[in-house]
Tab-separated table of C-alpha atoms in Angstrom:
chain	number	residue	atom	x	y	z
A	1	UNK	CA	-45.556	-32.668	-6.132
A	2	UNK	CA	-49.097	-33.927	-5.617
A	3	UNK	CA	-51.040	-33.984	-2.357
A	4	UNK	CA	-51.182	-37.374	-0.663
A	5	UNK	CA	-54.210	-38.987	0.951
A	6	UNK	CA	-52.636	-38.849	4.426
A	7	UNK	CA	-52.211	-35.085	4.024
A	8	UNK	CA	-55.856	-34.746	3.035
A	9	UNK	CA	-56.881	-36.798	6.070
A	10	UNK	CA	-54.875	-34.621	8.446
A	11	UNK	CA	-56.210	-31.409	6.878
A	12	UNK	CA	-59.824	-32.626	7.184
A	13	UNK	CA	-59.169	-33.847	10.742
A	14	UNK	CA	-57.821	-30.434	11.781
A	15	UNK	CA	-60.916	-28.672	10.438
A	16	UNK	CA	-63.352	-31.167	11.991
A	17	UNK	CA	-61.557	-31.151	15.370
A	18	UNK	CA	-61.247	-27.361	15.427
A	19	UNK	CA	-57.581	-27.205	16.402
A	20	UNK	CA	-54.187	-28.619	15.530
A	21	UNK	CA	-53.655	-29.995	19.037
A	22	UNK	CA	-57.001	-31.857	19.041
A	23	UNK	CA	-56.310	-33.273	15.586
A	24	UNK	CA	-52.806	-34.306	16.639
A	25	UNK	CA	-54.236	-36.273	19.552
A	26	UNK	CA	-56.756	-37.998	17.295
A	27	UNK	CA	-54.216	-39.033	14.629
A	28	UNK	CA	-51.512	-39.926	17.134
A	29	UNK	CA	-48.974	-37.308	16.062
A	30	UNK	CA	-47.402	-34.274	17.695
A	31	UNK	CA	-48.941	-30.834	17.060
A	32	UNK	CA	-45.708	-29.744	15.365
A	33	UNK	CA	-45.899	-32.713	12.966
A	34	UNK	CA	-49.500	-31.883	12.081
A	35	UNK	CA	-48.566	-28.237	11.565
A	36	UNK	CA	-45.726	-29.240	9.233
A	37	UNK	CA	-48.106	-31.432	7.224
A	38	UNK	CA	-50.465	-28.474	6.755
A	39	UNK	CA	-47.611	-26.224	5.676
A	40	UNK	CA	-46.357	-28.861	3.239
A	41	UNK	CA	-49.844	-29.272	1.774
A	42	UNK	CA	-50.225	-25.517	1.303
A	43	UNK	CA	-46.801	-25.384	-0.355
A	44	UNK	CA	-47.762	-28.138	-2.788
A	45	UNK	CA	-50.995	-26.342	-3.639
A	46	UNK	CA	-49.296	-22.935	-3.685
A	47	UNK	CA	-52.161	-21.413	-1.700
A	48	UNK	CA	-53.153	-20.622	1.869
A	49	UNK	CA	-55.845	-22.954	3.148
A	50	UNK	CA	-56.029	-21.813	6.783
A	51	UNK	CA	-55.329	-18.447	8.357
A	52	UNK	CA	-53.748	-19.406	11.673
A	53	UNK	CA	-53.117	-17.272	14.737
A	54	UNK	CA	-52.249	-18.254	18.300
A	55	UNK	CA	-55.929	-18.123	19.224
A	56	UNK	CA	-57.950	-19.262	16.223
A	57	UNK	CA	-58.036	-20.771	12.768
A	58	UNK	CA	-60.152	-19.630	9.836
A	59	UNK	CA	-60.525	-21.330	6.489
A	60	UNK	CA	-59.800	-19.181	3.464
A	61	UNK	CA	-62.179	-19.340	0.503
A	62	UNK	CA	-59.725	-21.717	-1.151
A	63	UNK	CA	-59.579	-23.690	2.077
A	64	UNK	CA	-63.370	-24.049	2.225
A	65	UNK	CA	-63.465	-25.363	-1.338
A	66	UNK	CA	-60.533	-27.702	-0.756
A	67	UNK	CA	-62.107	-29.011	2.475
A	68	UNK	CA	-65.342	-29.950	0.672
A	69	UNK	CA	-63.460	-31.649	-2.166
A	70	UNK	CA	-61.053	-33.422	0.181
A	71	UNK	CA	-63.966	-34.920	2.140
A	72	UNK	CA	-65.514	-36.174	-1.096
A	73	UNK	CA	-62.241	-37.763	-2.146
A	74	UNK	CA	-61.755	-39.446	1.233
A	75	UNK	CA	-65.361	-40.671	1.210
A	76	UNK	CA	-64.803	-42.161	-2.250
A	77	UNK	CA	-61.671	-43.900	-0.984
A	78	UNK	CA	-63.636	-45.269	1.983
A	79	UNK	CA	-66.378	-46.473	-0.368
A	80	UNK	CA	-63.803	-48.249	-2.548
A	81	UNK	CA	-62.332	-49.994	0.491
A	82	UNK	CA	-65.842	-50.921	1.652
A	83	UNK	CA	-66.666	-52.485	-1.708
A	84	UNK	CA	-63.494	-54.521	-1.598
A	85	UNK	CA	-64.353	-55.542	1.969
A	86	UNK	CA	-67.900	-56.397	0.884
A	87	UNK	CA	-66.510	-58.778	-1.707
A	88	UNK	CA	-64.906	-60.675	1.133
A	89	UNK	CA	-68.089	-60.398	3.257
A	90	UNK	CA	-66.167	-58.893	6.158
A	91	UNK	CA	-67.902	-55.770	7.540
A	92	UNK	CA	-65.255	-53.370	8.786
A	93	UNK	CA	-64.376	-49.706	9.195
A	94	UNK	CA	-65.712	-46.805	11.203
A	95	UNK	CA	-69.485	-46.504	11.589
A	96	UNK	CA	-70.753	-43.127	12.768
A	97	UNK	CA	-74.272	-43.296	14.231
A	98	UNK	CA	-76.416	-40.439	15.489
A	99	UNK	CA	-79.629	-40.811	17.505
A	100	UNK	CA	-81.637	-38.948	20.110
A	101	UNK	CA	-80.375	-39.653	23.617
A	102	UNK	CA	-83.332	-41.864	24.685
A	103	UNK	CA	-83.009	-44.118	21.648
A	104	UNK	CA	-79.241	-44.285	21.985
A	105	UNK	CA	-79.417	-45.175	25.691
A	106	UNK	CA	-82.318	-47.629	25.580
A	107	UNK	CA	-82.337	-49.174	22.107
A	108	UNK	CA	-78.696	-49.146	20.988
A	109	UNK	CA	-76.317	-49.136	23.962
A	110	UNK	CA	-77.810	-52.284	25.620
A	111	UNK	CA	-77.039	-54.282	22.456
A	112	UNK	CA	-73.548	-52.960	21.689
A	113	UNK	CA	-71.795	-55.904	23.312
A	114	UNK	CA	-73.753	-58.357	21.178
A	115	UNK	CA	-73.165	-56.315	18.022
A	116	UNK	CA	-69.427	-56.067	18.698
A	117	UNK	CA	-69.313	-59.813	19.200
A	118	UNK	CA	-70.854	-60.322	15.761
A	119	UNK	CA	-68.835	-57.625	13.971
A	120	UNK	CA	-65.552	-57.031	15.815
A	121	UNK	CA	-63.961	-55.202	12.866
A	122	UNK	CA	-66.514	-52.361	12.914
A	123	UNK	CA	-65.392	-49.335	14.930
A	124	UNK	CA	-68.486	-47.643	16.357
A	125	UNK	CA	-68.780	-43.909	16.922
A	126	UNK	CA	-71.998	-43.113	18.825
A	127	UNK	CA	-73.267	-39.527	18.959
A	128	UNK	CA	-76.441	-38.230	20.590
A	129	UNK	CA	-78.445	-35.177	19.643
A	130	UNK	CA	-82.067	-34.474	20.500
A	131	UNK	CA	-82.441	-32.133	17.513
A	132	UNK	CA	-82.289	-32.890	13.787
A	133	UNK	CA	-78.699	-32.783	12.540
A	134	UNK	CA	-77.060	-32.298	9.163
A	135	UNK	CA	-75.481	-35.673	8.390
A	136	UNK	CA	-72.716	-34.238	6.209
A	137	UNK	CA	-71.890	-31.439	8.615
A	138	UNK	CA	-71.688	-33.869	11.537
A	139	UNK	CA	-69.797	-36.540	9.541
A	140	UNK	CA	-72.546	-39.094	10.221
A	141	UNK	CA	-73.116	-42.322	8.280
A	142	UNK	CA	-76.613	-43.028	9.559
A	143	UNK	CA	-79.060	-41.256	11.877
A	144	UNK	CA	-82.008	-42.823	13.667
A	145	UNK	CA	-85.088	-40.609	13.694
A	146	UNK	CA	-88.269	-41.170	15.648
A	147	UNK	CA	-91.646	-40.036	14.326
A	148	UNK	CA	-92.922	-39.003	10.902
A	149	UNK	CA	-90.124	-37.907	8.590
A	150	UNK	CA	-90.253	-34.475	7.010
A	151	UNK	CA	-89.621	-34.114	3.289
A	152	UNK	CA	-85.910	-34.495	2.756
A	153	UNK	CA	-83.188	-35.304	0.268
A	154	UNK	CA	-82.172	-38.128	2.599
A	155	UNK	CA	-82.964	-41.750	1.919
A	156	UNK	CA	-84.751	-43.656	4.661
A	157	UNK	CA	-85.197	-47.228	5.770
A	158	UNK	CA	-87.952	-48.197	8.182
A	159	UNK	CA	-86.649	-50.052	11.223
A	160	UNK	CA	-90.018	-50.606	12.869
A	161	UNK	CA	-92.247	-48.719	15.248
A	162	UNK	CA	-92.865	-48.279	18.962
A	163	UNK	CA	-96.073	-47.650	20.933
A	164	UNK	CA	-96.511	-44.509	23.002
A	165	UNK	CA	-97.609	-45.218	26.569
A	166	UNK	CA	-99.080	-43.007	29.277
A	167	UNK	CA	-97.047	-43.627	32.424
A	168	UNK	CA	-96.490	-42.402	35.963
A	169	UNK	CA	-94.509	-43.572	38.972
A	170	UNK	CA	-96.128	-45.442	41.909
A	171	UNK	CA	-95.121	-42.511	44.165
A	172	UNK	CA	-97.051	-40.025	42.019
A	173	UNK	CA	-100.107	-42.290	41.838
A	174	UNK	CA	-100.092	-42.890	45.576
A	175	UNK	CA	-100.105	-39.159	46.183
A	176	UNK	CA	-102.484	-38.014	43.439
A	177	UNK	CA	-104.431	-41.101	42.390
A	178	UNK	CA	-104.682	-42.594	38.915
A	179	UNK	CA	-106.867	-41.052	36.181
A	180	UNK	CA	-109.776	-43.334	35.301
A	181	UNK	CA	-110.950	-41.406	32.231
A	182	UNK	CA	-109.067	-39.342	29.659
A	183	UNK	CA	-110.753	-36.173	30.910
A	184	UNK	CA	-109.299	-36.825	34.380
A	185	UNK	CA	-105.862	-35.841	33.033
A	186	UNK	CA	-106.869	-32.192	33.309
A	187	UNK	CA	-106.662	-32.589	37.092
A	188	UNK	CA	-103.096	-33.942	37.010
A	189	UNK	CA	-99.571	-32.618	36.509
A	190	UNK	CA	-98.584	-33.456	32.941
A	191	UNK	CA	-95.045	-33.700	31.566
A	192	UNK	CA	-94.415	-32.717	27.948
A	193	UNK	CA	-91.973	-31.515	25.321
A	194	UNK	CA	-90.674	-28.102	24.291
A	195	UNK	CA	-89.393	-28.652	20.734
A	196	UNK	CA	-91.941	-31.076	19.299
A	197	UNK	CA	-95.558	-30.076	19.786
A	198	UNK	CA	-96.654	-33.325	18.138
A	199	UNK	CA	-95.437	-35.155	21.244
A	200	UNK	CA	-97.884	-33.096	23.308
A	201	UNK	CA	-100.742	-34.773	21.418
A	202	UNK	CA	-101.252	-37.985	23.384
A	203	UNK	CA	-102.668	-41.102	21.601
A	204	UNK	CA	-105.874	-41.351	23.605
A	205	UNK	CA	-109.404	-41.895	22.313
A	206	UNK	CA	-112.061	-39.477	23.519
A	207	UNK	CA	-115.278	-37.967	22.172
A	208	UNK	CA	-113.485	-35.574	19.796
A	209	UNK	CA	-110.915	-37.944	18.328
A	210	UNK	CA	-107.905	-40.081	19.152
A	211	UNK	CA	-105.282	-37.441	19.946
A	212	UNK	CA	-105.626	-35.719	23.338
A	213	UNK	CA	-103.851	-32.324	23.352
A	214	UNK	CA	-102.131	-31.481	26.633
A	215	UNK	CA	-100.692	-28.349	28.203
A	216	UNK	CA	-97.592	-29.497	30.100
A	217	UNK	CA	-96.919	-28.212	33.582
A	218	UNK	CA	-93.262	-29.120	33.014
A	219	UNK	CA	-91.661	-29.323	29.551
A	220	UNK	CA	-88.290	-30.622	28.431
A	221	UNK	CA	-86.468	-30.954	25.120
A	222	UNK	CA	-85.283	-34.512	25.780
A	223	UNK	CA	-87.389	-37.615	26.284
A	224	UNK	CA	-84.795	-38.864	28.744
A	225	UNK	CA	-85.383	-35.770	30.901
A	226	UNK	CA	-89.139	-36.365	30.764
A	227	UNK	CA	-88.576	-39.996	31.744
A	228	UNK	CA	-86.520	-39.025	34.784
A	229	UNK	CA	-89.147	-36.465	35.804
A	230	UNK	CA	-91.761	-39.215	35.676
A	231	UNK	CA	-89.549	-41.581	37.669
A	232	UNK	CA	-89.118	-38.868	40.303
A	233	UNK	CA	-92.893	-38.614	40.702
A	234	UNK	CA	-93.194	-35.176	39.107
A	235	UNK	CA	-96.171	-36.025	36.903
A	236	UNK	CA	-97.713	-38.154	34.154
A	237	UNK	CA	-95.850	-38.566	30.866
A	238	UNK	CA	-96.371	-40.031	27.403
A	239	UNK	CA	-93.218	-41.910	26.376
A	240	UNK	CA	-92.090	-44.504	23.864
A	241	UNK	CA	-92.280	-48.158	24.812
A	242	UNK	CA	-88.596	-48.709	23.939
A	243	UNK	CA	-87.477	-46.259	26.642
A	244	UNK	CA	-89.915	-47.329	29.367
A	245	UNK	CA	-90.135	-51.113	28.978
A	246	UNK	CA	-87.503	-51.816	31.664
A	247	UNK	CA	-89.086	-49.314	34.083
A	248	UNK	CA	-92.514	-50.864	33.559
A	249	UNK	CA	-91.253	-54.406	34.080
A	250	UNK	CA	-89.416	-53.327	37.245
A	251	UNK	CA	-92.476	-51.503	38.586
A	252	UNK	CA	-90.810	-48.084	38.510
A	253	UNK	CA	-93.510	-46.840	36.130
A	254	UNK	CA	-97.152	-47.868	35.713
A	255	UNK	CA	-99.101	-47.777	32.443
A	256	UNK	CA	-102.259	-45.633	32.662
A	257	UNK	CA	-105.446	-45.438	30.582
A	258	UNK	CA	-104.446	-48.491	28.530
A	259	UNK	CA	-108.035	-49.133	27.489
A	260	UNK	CA	-108.205	-45.670	25.901
A	261	UNK	CA	-104.912	-45.894	23.999
A	262	UNK	CA	-105.559	-45.364	20.276
A	263	UNK	CA	-102.817	-47.800	19.297
A	264	UNK	CA	-100.616	-45.228	17.549
A	265	UNK	CA	-97.034	-46.371	17.079
A	266	UNK	CA	-94.123	-44.028	16.402
A	267	UNK	CA	-92.258	-44.811	13.174
A	268	UNK	CA	-88.529	-45.439	13.616
A	269	UNK	CA	-86.396	-44.754	10.551
A	270	UNK	CA	-82.745	-44.811	9.637
A	271	UNK	CA	-81.745	-41.969	7.316
A	272	UNK	CA	-78.595	-41.724	5.228
A	273	UNK	CA	-77.243	-40.127	2.058
A	274	UNK	CA	-76.094	-43.229	0.215
A	275	UNK	CA	-78.920	-44.861	-1.671
A	276	UNK	CA	-77.419	-47.698	-3.690
A	277	UNK	CA	-74.632	-50.048	-2.605
A	278	UNK	CA	-74.924	-49.229	1.092
A	279	UNK	CA	-71.719	-49.949	2.964
A	280	UNK	CA	-71.811	-53.459	4.380
A	281	UNK	CA	-71.134	-52.193	7.904
A	282	UNK	CA	-74.217	-49.941	7.677
A	283	UNK	CA	-76.391	-52.754	6.342
A	284	UNK	CA	-75.268	-55.044	9.161
A	285	UNK	CA	-76.045	-52.445	11.820
A	286	UNK	CA	-79.501	-51.627	10.406
A	287	UNK	CA	-80.420	-55.322	10.106
A	288	UNK	CA	-79.263	-55.902	13.681
A	289	UNK	CA	-81.192	-52.974	15.215
A	290	UNK	CA	-84.290	-53.786	13.173
A	291	UNK	CA	-84.339	-57.273	14.666
A	292	UNK	CA	-84.138	-55.803	18.176
A	293	UNK	CA	-86.942	-53.324	17.509
A	294	UNK	CA	-89.321	-56.029	16.287
A	295	UNK	CA	-90.385	-56.717	19.878
A	296	UNK	CA	-91.611	-53.134	20.345
A	297	UNK	CA	-93.971	-53.246	17.375
A	298	UNK	CA	-95.954	-56.125	18.892
A	299	UNK	CA	-96.036	-54.783	22.447
A	300	UNK	CA	-99.345	-54.399	24.233
A	301	UNK	CA	-100.301	-51.308	26.224
A	302	UNK	CA	-100.034	-52.874	29.644
A	303	UNK	CA	-96.246	-53.297	29.439
């Protein structure tokens, strides 16, 4: 007997979920039914794929190989279905998107209702990670990355760019005053980043160039954390326009040193493994987000 696609799907689901019970919940079956499917698959293949105990599961060497091949087969089946769907011009299927938390919260989530209205047959899976992920390992169709891309085997599509703005809350400025010159920043509490030193080079013109290096008094790994620190009056921050535009318009943050801003804009790229014949659902999402990001590229530095 040959393995069936539903058995491959359950096997892959168990490995990705980390347990039979979690996989059972995801596929809508009982744990005992999922366990029987695994046993039946192993019997068909005449090999042990998973060493199972009451506390843990470990893939055998054969299991690791079979897992990689099963994912490829299922991806090929998805691609075939997508091509058939593309012929009918009906974007559908699951779309797994990964982005840093600030971009997800400020540049994707606010537009989900509109996107779902346009493409109701696309099932969105939104995941946030402030570090660079492995798309295959995380089962991701497309990741949004901010800043200059490192050399990679991934293919990229530019979605636009966003200015970086120097901002602080009215409460902070009332207490400490606003810097009038770039050099005045040395007398203020500055908020920066821990994992990306490039973000601690602020786009400000001064006598030695157009990138002002700072030493943060408070550092964080996430831009969203830095934003909240700024909103709480903890210091001055340099943040993307897409994540501060609403705060600036509402008066929760004020733009500083606009006349010294060098005009640098952060590139925003979508990265993915598929190069030709992109799934229609991915194309639709990228076109949609690109249209929303167009406003950021033309933004001025006064908010």
